[in-house]
């Protein structure tokens, strides 16, 4: 059944590296240790004692938030004040070890003069920049609604089904229908993906696009992409994304759903996005919220970004890595990293998959599938979502019941401290 196959590889990956069977996170990592010996301080060591004595100034570090001396492998040291913080105590929670300098909230001065709402307002006041950043075929978001007014009214929930059927016909064998330059779901069978119905309100549509662009720029993303990107410097090529090399067989997607997915990509290029907005909270970080009701099995986005090898994944501190291809070899296994390029899929929230109440909040799933011989990853709703609901999914579905080392090698995120 559809529900039995969708989680074939529902895997949000981080591939943290390990040293001496410990995560190379922090206090135990010699890169982050600031060992000081007697010799280094005085320069005089006639007994050669420095070869036998060393001092670790962080050996008794406790978390400044919970004040507990535990989970040393999950304590980050601020590069300015040198105080320690558990990755799960800071807000937002940090799920992957930063590869560059990290500052605590007391020492960080980033964007003190402009919060996210102000940043988004600045972005929204320049409509042409939205269209340019998203590579849309119109100069201003307002043009999308005016250009597709007829189609949007025809498929509006307020339009009587009989009127709509009289115009588009009653052929029950086709999954989608082309009206104007957009595709719409027509006959939804069990197991079919559903095309998202775009927002028909100018202000909501413009606000949606502004939130996407603002979130991407605010967190440092350089470009929007609707396709997987293969940067030469990361050593991953398009040819390496060969689905036949995967260690396990990827359940095939039906030809009907492949067709629906291609229509979904066509709509995106026309500016037809899911009815969502990206919101920001100082304690939780970014999340995605529905602006209108979204039916079950509706496609939300393709998970895209720069493709890197698993071997190189330790070079990024991204908290949004996704497994693309698992060959069993880190030199050829591929990861999607949306740090520099991608779309809003990276902002969907993860649930605490160790808590039953939190698992019930999951309303989105991922599906890895093959198209033209290449692995792709799509996100879709697993239940009906109402306006105002946040979109959540399980980062670690498919890798439960494994050891910490096995989790690391299959892309496990510790979500036990997620809300």
PDB file of C-alpha atoms in Angstrom, residues 25-28 61 63 66 68-76 85-88 414 417:
ATOM      1  CA  UNK A  25      31.945  17.115  19.002  1.00  0.00           C
ATOM      2  CA  UNK A  26      33.595  19.160  21.416  1.00  0.00           C
ATOM      3  CA  UNK A  27      35.360  18.657  24.698  1.00  0.00           C
ATOM      4  CA  UNK A  28      36.857  15.290  23.665  1.00  0.00           C
ATOM      5  CA  UNK A  61      33.481  22.257  32.430  1.00  0.00           C
ATOM      6  CA  UNK A  63      26.913  23.625  31.212  1.00  0.00           C
ATOM      7  CA  UNK A  66      21.639  23.403  33.336  1.00  0.00           C
ATOM      8  CA  UNK A  68      25.310  19.863  35.201  1.00  0.00           C
ATOM      9  CA  UNK A  69      28.612  18.116  34.535  1.00  0.00           C
ATOM     10  CA  UNK A  70      27.434  15.369  32.170  1.00  0.00           C
ATOM     11  CA  UNK A  71      27.376  14.535  28.454  1.00  0.00           C
ATOM     12  CA  UNK A  72      30.815  16.056  27.877  1.00  0.00           C
ATOM     13  CA  UNK A  73      30.676  14.970  24.240  1.00  0.00           C
ATOM     14  CA  UNK A  74      27.718  17.329  23.755  1.00  0.00           C
ATOM     15  CA  UNK A  75      29.211  20.431  25.346  1.00  0.00           C
ATOM     16  CA  UNK A  76      30.170  23.291  23.043  1.00  0.00           C
ATOM     17  CA  UNK A  85      26.917  24.844  26.862  1.00  0.00           C
ATOM     18  CA  UNK A  86      25.118  21.587  26.092  1.00  0.00           C
ATOM     19  CA  UNK A  87      24.026  21.470  22.472  1.00  0.00           C
ATOM     20  CA  UNK A  88      20.564  20.473  23.687  1.00  0.00           C
ATOM     21  CA  UNK A 414      19.492  13.168  18.240  1.00  0.00           C
ATOM     22  CA  UNK A 417      15.497  17.412  23.061  1.00  0.00           C
TER      23      UNK A 417
END
